[in-house]
Amino acid sequence: MLGAASGPRHDAFARACIDRFGTAPDVIGWDRFLAEPARLAEMLPRRGTLRIDTPDQDVGAIGALLKAGAAAADAAGIETVPEESEELLAQGDIGSPGQVAFGLIAGVELAEAIAHAAEPAISTSAADVACAFDKAQTTKRFAEAGLPVPRVLTGIDGFDALADAMARARMSRVFVKLRHGSAAAGMVALARNGDQWAAMTTAVAVGGRVQATRAVRRLTDPRAIGQLIDRLAPLGLHVEAWVPKIAIAGRTADVRIVWVRGAGPFPVLRTSRYPMTNLHLGGARHPIARLVERIGEEAWAEVEASARRAAALFPASDAIGVDVAVLNDGRQHRLLEANVFGDFVKDLNVAGRTPYDAQLDLVARHWAAAASDAA
Amino acid sequence: MTVSANLETFAGKHVVDFTGAGDISDFGVVAPRLRCEYGETRTLRDVLATMLEAPGVGSTRALVFGLWAENGESYEVSPAPAVELLVSQKDKLPALAALFFGDIISEENEISWIEQGDYSTIWNAFPQLEQFWVRGGNKLALGTIRHRMLDTLVIQAGGLPGSVVREALAAEAPIRHFELWLGTEDYGADTSVTDFADLFAGKLFPGLQTLALRNSQYSDELATALAASPLLDRIRILDLSMGTLTDAGARALAQSGRLGTLEKLDISHHYVSPAAVELLRAATPNLIADDPQQPDDWDGEPHYYVAVSE
């Protein structure tokens, strides 16, 4: 496994491997790999399997990816973080998610090249990572496949441009997201009513930098909102219509559906008091049955079909998490995001099986096939 | 906190969105909901016009209006054109008994931004109306309510203007359920406990069973005045939830000796200490005291917030 050498993601996958095979995977952290790429070649058996995962919260790994992504981020016009920024990140600074994404893309490319000779099965590809880590590209790919997505505003480089674009597009409610962001980092749910504005966000600009807080704040001062958007803009924005989501049990809801090649879906219903449903913001998880009961089997089948088609747009990835907003009419839905590392969802299982179990089936099958070929 | 969920039922009927012919086959068994979407061009009036042409629409008993928007926004968009059409076509809805204007959630609009309208023409047009519900206080007007059937009046707002409160209290109607979400000054509330003097003196609504003065910044004053009010002796349900009730109001109610006939006392979303909650519970076993709050001490002073304001 190439990912975080420790932390919740590492531990969860290692635990699943031990339960299944009696042994933990060989792990190399992103920082170690980027410093010494040849190590990966030494670790990989011929026709083995390579799982690639995110750096999780490992500040050292994130630092290494930031370094690996600096040049590409700079070339793409994305603000980069100062070198030696580990301390900033440890204090809640959101850093530069775009820079991390470019680092991941470069890192996965490098892993593909290094691993190539051993012909392993790799859990994702640089191409899939590049698309899934870019919300603008993901939305475009969904739309081109005929899948329902929110309307998008492009070319937003600051609050003035945003206000203009909203007026021109006749869009009074938007989600401003970091183009390469994950979770709710840097996300702003923004609404305009004449010259009144309201923003819900976890992002706070402190001393010229952006921090993520665990509390959702509501801003109504247009100047403060403008300053925040202007501060976020250099990190790269993706702006889409804020579509009204359905509520379950009195809370705003959306759906994460994880697919694992031929296995799945693994759906989970997420609810929140806030427009963003992330768990660390006090969101809750519920069985999907709550939603299916509400919208009916037919509407749910359409959601599933869309998510299945969306997952298929990332053909190199073993697991893909697709986030879907079911609209408050209970009939329509919109695809919001795809996450090639979206399989880490606490307590997500269907009939006792988790996305990890399904992926370890793939691993076992691959080994069996490799062994029979060798024989 | 905000209102996150659309209605699932209204007036005892399952709410079903009506967007065009074929969505609803029997208008009598469901509560149709009419509304706009930000991405589409139809106005609320357009959707109503479509419904009024649908076969069988005459059996509609409960009708819900959700989001109204034009050109992608709700700013300065009034429900008035839909109200006008509803009133002018009243003969097409001879069974209409329950109306909700403003089933709009926080994912669609801020409650404090909902632009309301003037409903004064409703009362004569629909003499068989039993329930009228409305959400949003901006530009809301009820006019003079003289009605022989209206028994439920519910006004939900983040800030309810005194003009509306006075129109509601002046209703000449057989009101049994009277519910106001009073809200905060920040969003246009400008009432005080004195606005309810006649009501608490027992001069209004002789058939009143449910009194719900919710989402109030002066819950303690309401509770204290009610504790001394003969009204408490004849209502069945008192709802002071979503507000700012503290020990002062809770103790006044507990010591009133008048809670014995209440079938329900709801103070949920309150700032009452556990000891005072127990005093209240001793005075009435029918207490609901969910969702306790803590005051916010951000400048050395305690601040008490209502549940729904923005």
XYZ file of C-alpha atoms in Angstrom:
685
model
C 0.000 0.000 0.000
C 1.193 3.450 -0.927
C -0.565 6.034 1.226
C -0.375 7.105 4.833
C 2.066 5.077 6.933
C -0.201 5.550 9.952
C -3.556 7.043 10.899
C -7.201 5.995 10.662
C -7.200 5.078 6.960
C -4.031 3.058 7.243
C -5.285 1.285 10.314
C -8.697 0.488 8.866
C -7.296 -1.060 5.699
C -4.552 -2.922 7.574
C -7.174 -4.327 9.950
C -9.284 -5.520 7.012
C -6.227 -7.243 5.500
C -5.335 -8.939 8.765
C -8.928 -10.139 9.192
C -8.950 -11.498 5.663
C -5.419 -12.786 5.053
C -3.941 -12.930 8.514
C -1.333 -10.385 7.581
C -1.029 -6.617 7.191
C 0.001 -5.143 3.846
C 3.482 -3.790 3.217
C 3.098 -0.056 3.488
C 5.113 2.822 2.183
C 4.157 6.370 3.100
C 4.011 9.082 0.494
C 6.953 10.950 1.986
C 9.177 7.879 2.001
C 8.119 6.923 -1.523
C 8.700 10.368 -2.971
C 12.126 10.512 -1.341
C 13.087 7.013 -2.469
C 10.801 5.839 -5.287
C 12.873 2.739 -5.994
C 11.788 1.347 -2.623
C 8.381 0.642 -4.137
C 9.901 -1.559 -6.841
C 11.707 -3.547 -4.159
C 8.516 -4.030 -2.187
C 6.336 -5.191 -5.065
C 6.291 -8.867 -5.925
C 5.852 -9.708 -9.573
C 2.147 -9.449 -10.518
C 1.273 -8.359 -7.028
C -1.271 -5.727 -6.053
C -0.683 -2.091 -5.235
C -3.268 -0.128 -3.315
C -2.910 3.627 -3.528
C -4.532 5.804 -0.882
C -4.443 9.402 0.299
C -1.908 10.812 2.759
C -4.824 11.040 5.227
C -3.876 13.469 8.002
C -0.172 12.550 7.889
C 1.456 15.971 7.858
C 4.815 14.597 6.666
C 3.172 12.833 3.731
C 1.120 15.901 2.874
C 4.291 17.984 2.999
C 6.003 15.654 0.552
C 3.031 15.759 -1.818
C 2.911 19.545 -1.588
C 6.534 19.613 -2.670
C 5.849 17.183 -5.511
C 2.894 19.277 -6.686
C 4.397 22.742 -6.372
C 5.572 23.201 -9.953
C 2.405 21.852 -11.562
C 0.171 23.896 -9.254
C 2.162 26.998 -10.025
C 1.899 26.340 -13.753
C -1.892 25.917 -13.368
C -2.150 29.261 -11.585
C -2.979 27.695 -8.211
C -1.509 29.395 -5.150
C 1.144 27.261 -3.495
C 2.044 27.081 0.179
C 5.384 28.216 1.510
C 7.979 25.497 1.949
C 8.207 23.873 5.365
C 4.508 24.445 5.931
C 3.967 21.385 8.149
C 3.450 23.560 11.182
C 0.798 25.658 9.421
C -1.058 22.518 8.360
C -0.895 21.072 11.861
C -2.609 24.244 13.085
C -5.592 23.808 10.784
C -4.398 25.792 7.786
C -6.088 24.392 4.684
C -2.831 24.767 2.762
C -3.282 24.361 -0.961
C -5.545 21.412 -1.814
C -4.765 21.980 -5.513
C -1.075 21.620 -4.818
C -1.679 18.379 -2.903
C -3.805 17.116 -5.820
C -1.049 17.880 -8.321
C 1.401 16.149 -5.991
C -0.838 13.083 -5.867
C -1.202 13.000 -9.638
C 2.574 13.216 -10.046
C 3.064 10.650 -7.289
C 0.637 8.156 -8.842
C 2.283 8.666 -12.249
C 5.635 7.956 -10.661
C 4.268 4.872 -8.908
C 2.831 3.608 -12.187
C 6.209 4.022 -13.887
C 8.169 2.432 -11.053
C 5.752 -0.462 -10.662
C 5.348 -1.064 -14.382
C 7.981 -3.772 -14.704
C 6.368 -5.888 -11.969
C 2.988 -5.722 -13.758
C 0.952 -5.256 -10.591
C -2.757 -4.588 -10.357
C -2.977 -0.962 -9.213
C -6.089 0.290 -7.435
C -6.348 3.533 -9.424
C -4.559 5.560 -12.061
C -3.043 9.015 -12.385
C -5.689 9.839 -14.994
C -8.559 8.909 -12.662
C -6.963 10.790 -9.787
C -6.456 13.860 -11.986
C -10.130 13.938 -12.907
C -11.645 13.023 -9.552
C -9.518 15.543 -7.678
C -10.741 18.325 -9.938
C -14.423 19.120 -9.361
C -14.612 21.131 -12.578
C -13.316 18.203 -14.629
C -15.484 15.702 -12.784
C -18.633 17.744 -13.368
C -17.720 18.146 -17.027
C -17.167 14.417 -17.396
C -20.517 13.689 -15.731
C -22.337 16.226 -17.902
C -20.758 14.915 -21.117
C -21.969 11.448 -20.171
C -25.479 12.847 -19.900
C -25.619 12.582 -16.131
C -27.491 15.225 -14.086
C -25.221 17.824 -12.470
C -25.787 21.269 -10.963
C -25.218 24.227 -13.260
C -21.670 25.549 -13.053
C -20.239 29.071 -13.124
C -16.788 29.202 -14.685
C -13.949 31.694 -14.687
C -14.514 32.890 -11.122
C -11.369 34.581 -9.826
C -12.871 36.586 -6.974
C -16.009 37.916 -5.351
C -16.741 40.596 -7.974
C -16.522 38.056 -10.764
C -18.697 35.705 -8.725
C -21.381 38.329 -8.093
C -21.379 39.246 -11.805
C -21.581 35.630 -12.918
C -24.409 34.907 -10.473
C -26.366 37.890 -11.778
C -25.761 36.978 -15.413
C -26.654 33.327 -14.895
C -29.642 34.258 -12.732
C -28.303 32.032 -10.014
C -28.902 33.420 -6.524
C -27.654 30.450 -4.506
C -24.313 28.770 -5.091
C -21.798 26.445 -3.533
C -18.310 27.861 -3.771
C -15.866 24.982 -3.470
C -12.141 24.661 -3.784
C -11.693 23.077 -7.178
C -9.377 20.433 -5.733
C -10.684 20.468 -2.180
C -11.852 17.515 -0.188
C -14.434 17.285 2.572
C -15.786 20.721 3.462
C -12.400 22.459 3.376
C -12.819 25.943 1.983
C -16.453 25.347 1.062
C -18.951 28.226 1.185
C -22.718 27.891 0.763
C -23.608 31.330 -0.497
C -26.959 33.001 -1.104
C -27.886 36.430 -2.362
C -31.157 38.318 -1.934
C -30.921 41.682 -3.629
C -27.987 43.333 -1.915
C -28.189 40.998 1.086
C -25.827 38.046 1.280
C -25.552 35.040 3.569
C -22.713 32.543 3.660
C -22.288 29.330 5.620
C -18.713 28.141 5.828
C -16.012 26.461 7.883
C -13.315 28.573 6.253
C -11.904 31.519 8.128
C -9.252 33.891 6.837
C -6.660 34.538 9.538
C -3.585 36.643 8.952
C -3.683 36.218 5.202
C -4.152 32.449 5.362
C -7.247 30.225 5.373
C -8.040 27.931 8.249
C -10.679 25.220 8.503
C -12.726 25.269 11.685
C -14.992 22.600 13.048
C -17.777 25.088 13.552
C -19.937 26.256 10.683
C -20.111 30.045 10.737
C -22.739 32.244 9.159
C -21.569 35.468 7.571
C -23.911 38.204 6.400
C -21.552 41.153 5.970
C -20.935 41.359 2.209
C -17.475 42.771 2.837
C -16.457 39.841 5.045
C -17.933 37.398 2.542
C -16.142 39.154 -0.311
C -12.840 39.071 1.534
C -13.206 35.361 2.204
C -14.080 34.526 -1.414
C -11.220 36.709 -2.632
C -8.869 34.902 -0.279
C -10.077 31.471 -1.448
C -10.000 32.314 -5.152
C -6.222 31.965 -5.717
C -6.510 28.392 -4.429
C -8.753 27.631 -7.418
C -12.563 27.746 -7.252
C -15.355 25.583 -8.544
C -18.762 27.253 -8.336
C -22.019 25.412 -8.869
C -25.705 26.018 -8.219
C -26.778 25.217 -4.657
C -29.537 22.722 -5.394
C -32.125 22.194 -2.643
C -31.450 18.864 -0.977
C -34.091 16.662 0.554
C -34.331 16.438 4.345
C -34.547 13.196 6.282
C -35.541 13.283 9.953
C -35.590 17.071 9.810
C -31.987 17.339 8.623
C -30.498 18.167 5.243
C -29.396 14.959 3.542
C -27.178 13.686 0.753
C -25.857 10.300 -0.317
C -22.417 8.756 -0.749
C -22.460 5.624 -2.884
C -19.291 3.556 -3.039
C -18.792 1.124 -5.909
C -16.165 -1.581 -6.097
C -15.852 -3.174 -9.559
C -18.919 -5.329 -9.879
C -19.633 -5.170 -6.160
C -21.844 -2.676 -4.482
C -23.455 -0.348 -4.237
C -22.418 0.598 -0.741
C -24.684 3.566 -0.045
C -24.771 5.712 3.045
C -27.161 8.506 3.917
C -25.599 11.588 5.485
C -27.581 14.261 7.310
C -26.683 17.562 8.865
C -28.046 20.749 10.382
C -25.940 22.539 7.799
C -25.878 22.668 4.009
C -22.690 20.572 4.109
C -23.112 17.060 5.476
C -19.573 16.178 6.523
C -19.263 14.059 9.607
C -16.735 16.314 11.332
C -19.313 19.118 11.249
C -21.713 17.187 13.432
C -23.289 15.322 10.550
C -24.839 11.917 11.106
C -24.958 8.661 9.150
C -28.108 6.645 8.551
C -29.085 3.487 6.714
C -30.089 4.271 3.143
C -33.471 2.649 3.807
C -34.582 5.922 5.406
C -34.203 7.649 2.061
C -35.533 4.819 -0.094
C -38.654 4.661 2.052
C -39.144 8.364 1.490
C -38.511 8.720 -2.253
C -39.613 5.257 -3.357
C -37.790 2.374 -5.026
C -38.167 3.869 -8.484
C -36.484 7.195 -7.702
C -33.791 5.369 -5.746
C -33.131 3.046 -8.691
C -32.506 6.142 -10.815
C -30.053 7.518 -8.252
C -28.228 4.208 -8.190
C -28.132 3.976 -11.965
C -26.643 7.460 -12.236
C -24.034 6.694 -9.602
C -23.158 3.416 -11.304
C -22.648 5.195 -14.623
C -20.630 7.889 -12.875
C -18.364 5.298 -11.265
C -17.777 3.678 -14.652
C -16.285 6.969 -15.856
C -13.281 6.175 -13.658
C -12.379 2.853 -15.237
C -8.974 2.383 -13.635
C -10.231 2.730 -10.094
C -11.192 -0.287 -8.005
C -13.303 1.802 -5.645
C -15.098 5.022 -6.309
C -17.318 7.089 -4.037
C -19.980 9.126 -5.785
C -21.772 11.892 -3.899
C -25.346 12.539 -4.919
C -27.837 15.207 -3.923
C -31.432 14.029 -4.029
C -33.529 17.138 -4.559
C -36.282 18.119 -2.182
C -38.937 16.953 -4.634
C -37.707 13.417 -4.021
C -37.754 12.779 -7.751
C -34.688 14.441 -9.205
C -31.052 14.098 -8.251
C -27.724 15.694 -9.121
C -24.261 14.181 -9.074
C -21.903 16.314 -7.033
C -18.510 14.664 -6.756
C -16.479 11.544 -7.349
C -13.813 10.378 -4.960
C -11.271 7.734 -5.984
C -10.371 7.428 -2.313
C -13.984 7.515 -1.189
C -14.087 4.017 0.272
C -13.117 5.053 3.796
C -16.504 5.568 5.391
C -16.867 4.493 8.984
C -19.346 1.677 9.563
C -20.309 1.502 5.894
C -21.419 -2.008 5.117
C -24.082 -3.859 3.209
C -25.130 -7.122 4.797
C -21.954 -7.013 6.879
C -19.628 -6.496 3.903
C -17.576 -3.323 3.541
C -15.984 -1.732 0.467
C -12.669 -3.040 1.822
C -14.031 -6.598 1.835
C -15.049 -6.202 -1.786
C -11.636 -4.849 -2.734
C -9.878 -7.669 -0.905
C -11.982 -10.061 -3.002
C -10.385 -8.413 -6.034
C -6.942 -8.838 -4.480
C -7.571 -12.508 -3.733
C -8.873 -13.107 -7.254
C -5.873 -11.365 -8.747
C -3.466 -13.491 -6.745
C -5.300 -16.658 -7.670
C -5.163 -15.738 -11.355
C -1.474 -14.815 -11.137
C -0.688 -18.084 -9.358
C -2.564 -20.195 -11.893
C -0.829 -18.369 -14.772
C 2.523 -19.041 -13.140
C 1.634 -22.688 -12.738
C -31.209 26.302 13.386
C -33.368 26.538 10.341
C -36.354 24.786 8.831
C -34.668 22.036 6.814
C -37.550 19.787 5.904
C -40.449 20.278 3.563
C -43.877 19.122 4.659
C -44.528 15.432 4.264
C -48.131 15.720 5.401
C -50.517 18.626 5.645
C -53.994 18.678 7.138
C -53.773 14.917 7.535
C -52.915 14.303 3.882
C -49.727 13.167 2.219
C -48.086 16.091 0.404
C -47.378 15.362 -3.271
C -45.661 17.747 -5.686
C -47.816 18.735 -8.622
C -45.784 19.813 -11.635
C -48.107 18.840 -14.456
C -51.020 16.727 -15.578
C -50.727 13.137 -14.447
C -48.808 13.831 -11.226
C -51.951 13.476 -9.141
C -54.915 11.311 -10.051
C -57.110 11.963 -7.027
C -56.829 15.491 -5.673
C -59.066 14.665 -2.758
C -56.770 12.189 -1.038
C -53.467 14.123 -1.098
C -52.287 17.656 -0.442
C -50.879 18.924 -3.744
C -47.787 21.125 -3.426
C -47.124 23.757 -6.065
C -43.720 25.383 -6.312
C -41.024 26.826 -8.521
C -37.516 25.608 -9.127
C -34.688 28.100 -9.417
C -33.552 26.616 -12.712
C -36.915 26.764 -14.482
C -39.019 29.568 -15.878
C -42.500 28.739 -14.635
C -43.899 31.087 -12.029
C -45.965 29.945 -9.084
C -49.006 31.373 -10.834
C -48.208 29.279 -13.934
C -48.052 26.091 -11.883
C -51.355 26.957 -10.184
C -52.962 27.695 -13.547
C -51.869 24.253 -14.762
C -53.317 22.564 -11.705
C -56.603 24.420 -11.996
C -57.079 22.879 -15.462
C -56.371 19.342 -14.241
C -59.336 16.956 -14.206
C -60.680 16.332 -10.720
C -58.974 19.370 -9.177
C -62.265 20.366 -7.584
C -61.909 17.742 -4.887
C -58.736 19.356 -3.491
C -59.111 19.868 0.254
C -55.571 20.815 1.245
C -53.190 22.849 -0.895
C -49.539 23.736 -0.268
C -47.542 26.463 -1.968
C -43.761 26.053 -1.805
C -40.964 28.148 -3.234
C -41.896 31.056 -5.464
C -39.112 32.327 -7.687
C -38.636 33.997 -11.046
C -35.555 34.244 -13.217
C -33.560 32.119 -10.818
C -34.225 34.158 -7.711
C -36.813 34.783 -5.042
C -35.735 38.370 -4.375
C -38.727 40.702 -4.768
C -40.841 37.818 -6.026
C -44.257 37.944 -4.404
C -46.843 35.201 -4.082
C -49.473 37.825 -4.922
C -50.076 36.765 -8.559
C -50.755 33.206 -7.393
C -53.025 34.463 -4.602
C -54.932 36.598 -7.111
C -55.434 33.653 -9.449
C -56.457 31.416 -6.569
C -59.073 33.921 -5.453
C -60.366 34.650 -8.949
C -60.693 30.909 -9.680
C -62.075 30.033 -6.257
C -65.057 28.248 -7.776
C -62.716 25.593 -9.123
C -61.714 24.670 -5.553
C -65.032 24.463 -3.724
C -63.734 21.921 -1.171
C -60.571 23.782 -0.186
C -60.244 23.593 3.600
C -56.518 23.986 4.294
C -53.921 26.307 2.778
C -50.161 26.595 3.376
C -48.280 29.463 1.784
C -44.523 29.118 2.125
C -43.393 25.513 2.511
C -39.889 26.819 1.816
C -36.801 25.293 3.449
C -33.337 26.585 4.293
C -31.944 24.813 1.232
C -34.204 27.069 -0.889
C -34.239 30.407 0.898
C -33.501 32.031 4.230
C -36.731 32.223 6.245
C -35.919 35.882 6.919
C -35.754 36.536 3.154
C -39.059 34.938 2.178
C -41.159 37.638 0.579
C -44.750 37.242 1.631
C -47.932 38.885 0.427
C -51.343 40.162 1.327
C -53.858 37.408 2.053
C -56.824 39.639 2.906
C -58.837 38.398 -0.077
C -58.587 34.748 0.984
C -61.156 34.888 3.784
C -64.170 35.833 1.693
C -63.129 33.697 -1.253
C -62.913 30.498 0.772
C -65.641 30.543 3.416
C -65.104 26.826 4.107
C -61.389 27.261 4.935
C -60.477 25.637 8.239
C -56.692 25.988 8.306
C -54.388 28.745 7.137
C -50.614 28.378 7.493
C -48.001 30.816 6.292
C -44.188 31.010 6.571
C -42.188 34.220 6.309
C -42.956 37.623 7.799
C -41.704 40.092 5.188
C -44.550 42.102 3.619
C -47.010 39.686 5.186
C -50.546 41.018 5.661
C -53.656 39.120 6.692
C -56.171 41.956 6.459
C -59.386 41.669 8.396
C -60.258 38.094 9.173
C -64.003 37.473 9.559
C -64.607 33.842 8.994
C -67.113 31.236 10.126
C -64.941 28.133 9.751
C -61.284 29.050 10.291
C -60.070 27.105 13.320
C -56.317 26.937 12.746
C -54.082 29.933 12.127
C -50.307 29.382 11.997
C -47.760 32.051 11.168
C -44.106 30.982 11.080
C -41.401 33.613 10.899
C -37.880 34.481 11.926
C -39.221 37.906 12.858
C -42.941 38.628 12.931
C -44.075 42.274 12.623
C -46.546 43.570 15.194
C -48.947 44.558 12.421
C -49.401 40.877 11.506
C -49.697 39.781 15.124
C -52.457 42.344 15.665
C -54.311 41.238 12.511
C -54.124 37.638 13.679
C -55.343 38.476 17.193
C -58.209 40.489 15.722
C -59.501 37.502 13.767
C -63.213 36.968 14.210
C -63.201 33.239 13.697
C -63.735 30.034 15.673
C -59.986 29.676 16.286
C -58.971 26.553 18.178
C -55.281 26.414 17.220
C -53.417 29.724 17.322
C -49.704 29.573 16.548
C -47.139 32.311 16.030
C -43.372 32.039 15.556
C -42.464 35.460 16.866
C -38.752 35.589 16.037
C -36.190 38.289 16.698
C -35.875 42.039 16.344
C -32.972 41.449 13.966
C -35.462 40.126 11.446
C -38.399 42.456 11.989
C -40.059 41.294 15.197
C -41.404 44.274 17.141
C -43.972 42.817 19.489
C -43.979 42.437 23.246
C -46.031 40.622 25.842
C -48.453 43.567 26.008
C -49.677 42.707 22.505
C -51.229 39.593 24.031
C -53.025 41.289 26.947
C -56.535 40.731 25.567
C -55.755 37.163 24.558
C -54.357 36.332 28.005
C -57.296 38.075 29.658
C -59.500 35.538 27.955
C -61.276 38.056 25.745
C -60.425 36.379 22.423
C -61.041 33.010 20.810
C -63.474 31.371 23.236
C -62.890 27.976 21.619
C -59.094 28.129 21.860
C -57.483 24.778 22.642
C -53.888 25.182 21.481
C -51.894 28.304 22.146
C -48.454 28.214 20.555
C -46.292 31.294 21.012
C -43.074 29.805 19.731
C -39.641 30.974 18.676
C -39.933 33.976 20.979
C -37.270 36.229 22.425
C -39.527 37.033 25.372
C -40.705 33.561 26.349
C -40.220 34.357 30.045
C -42.542 37.364 29.868
C -45.113 35.280 28.005
C -44.855 32.497 30.595
C -45.104 34.907 33.506
C -48.150 36.656 32.046
C -49.783 33.340 31.207
C -49.198 32.074 34.748
C -51.502 34.841 35.978
C -53.964 34.398 33.139
C -57.383 32.731 33.266
C -56.685 31.538 29.728
C -54.472 28.791 31.155
C -57.520 27.255 32.806
C -59.299 26.573 29.548
C -56.657 25.633 26.941
C -55.404 22.107 26.469
C -52.029 22.678 24.872
C -49.500 25.392 25.597
C -46.486 25.497 23.311
C -43.639 27.857 24.192
C -41.050 25.854 22.280
C -38.192 27.113 20.075
C -37.857 30.159 22.319
C -35.774 31.523 25.159
C -37.561 30.239 28.262
C -35.362 30.320 31.386
C -35.907 29.453 35.047
C -37.858 32.682 35.619
C -40.619 31.750 33.191
C -40.540 28.078 34.104
C -40.916 28.806 37.825
C -43.780 31.238 37.221
C -45.631 28.543 35.277
C -44.819 25.836 37.829
C -46.104 27.982 40.683
C -49.247 29.130 38.859
C -51.299 26.178 40.042
C -52.926 26.273 36.605
C -51.142 23.553 34.696
C -53.326 20.704 35.906
C -55.675 20.753 32.931
C -52.957 20.951 30.270
C -52.686 17.906 28.045
C -49.343 19.157 26.783
C -46.845 21.804 27.784
C -43.989 22.028 25.294
C -40.955 24.152 26.157
C -38.458 22.375 23.888
C -35.420 24.414 22.864
C -35.238 26.095 26.275
C -32.693 27.530 28.706
C -34.284 26.119 31.867
C -32.098 24.434 34.518
C -32.717 20.746 35.283
C -34.046 21.702 38.743
C -36.641 24.065 37.281
C -37.579 21.512 34.628
C -38.331 19.105 37.478
C -40.487 21.753 39.197
C -42.483 22.086 35.981
C -42.757 18.339 35.612
C -44.123 18.116 39.122
C -46.768 20.667 38.137
C -47.718 18.797 34.979
C -46.670 15.317 33.895
C -47.474 16.337 30.323
C -44.271 18.335 29.929
C -42.059 18.129 26.866
C -38.694 19.743 27.504
C -36.407 18.462 24.742
C -33.380 20.161 23.252
C -32.026 22.137 26.254
C -29.796 25.064 25.277
C -26.918 26.890 26.927
C -26.705 30.676 26.748
C -23.849 32.067 24.730
C -21.506 34.112 26.943
C -19.491 35.777 24.251
C -19.091 39.228 25.836
C -19.534 38.372 29.489
C -23.312 38.613 29.162
C -25.540 35.606 28.573
C -27.253 35.641 25.173
C -30.358 33.612 24.475
C -31.275 32.723 20.921
C -34.523 31.561 19.400
C -34.465 28.389 17.318
C -35.259 29.910 13.930
C -34.321 33.421 12.921
C -32.242 33.585 9.751
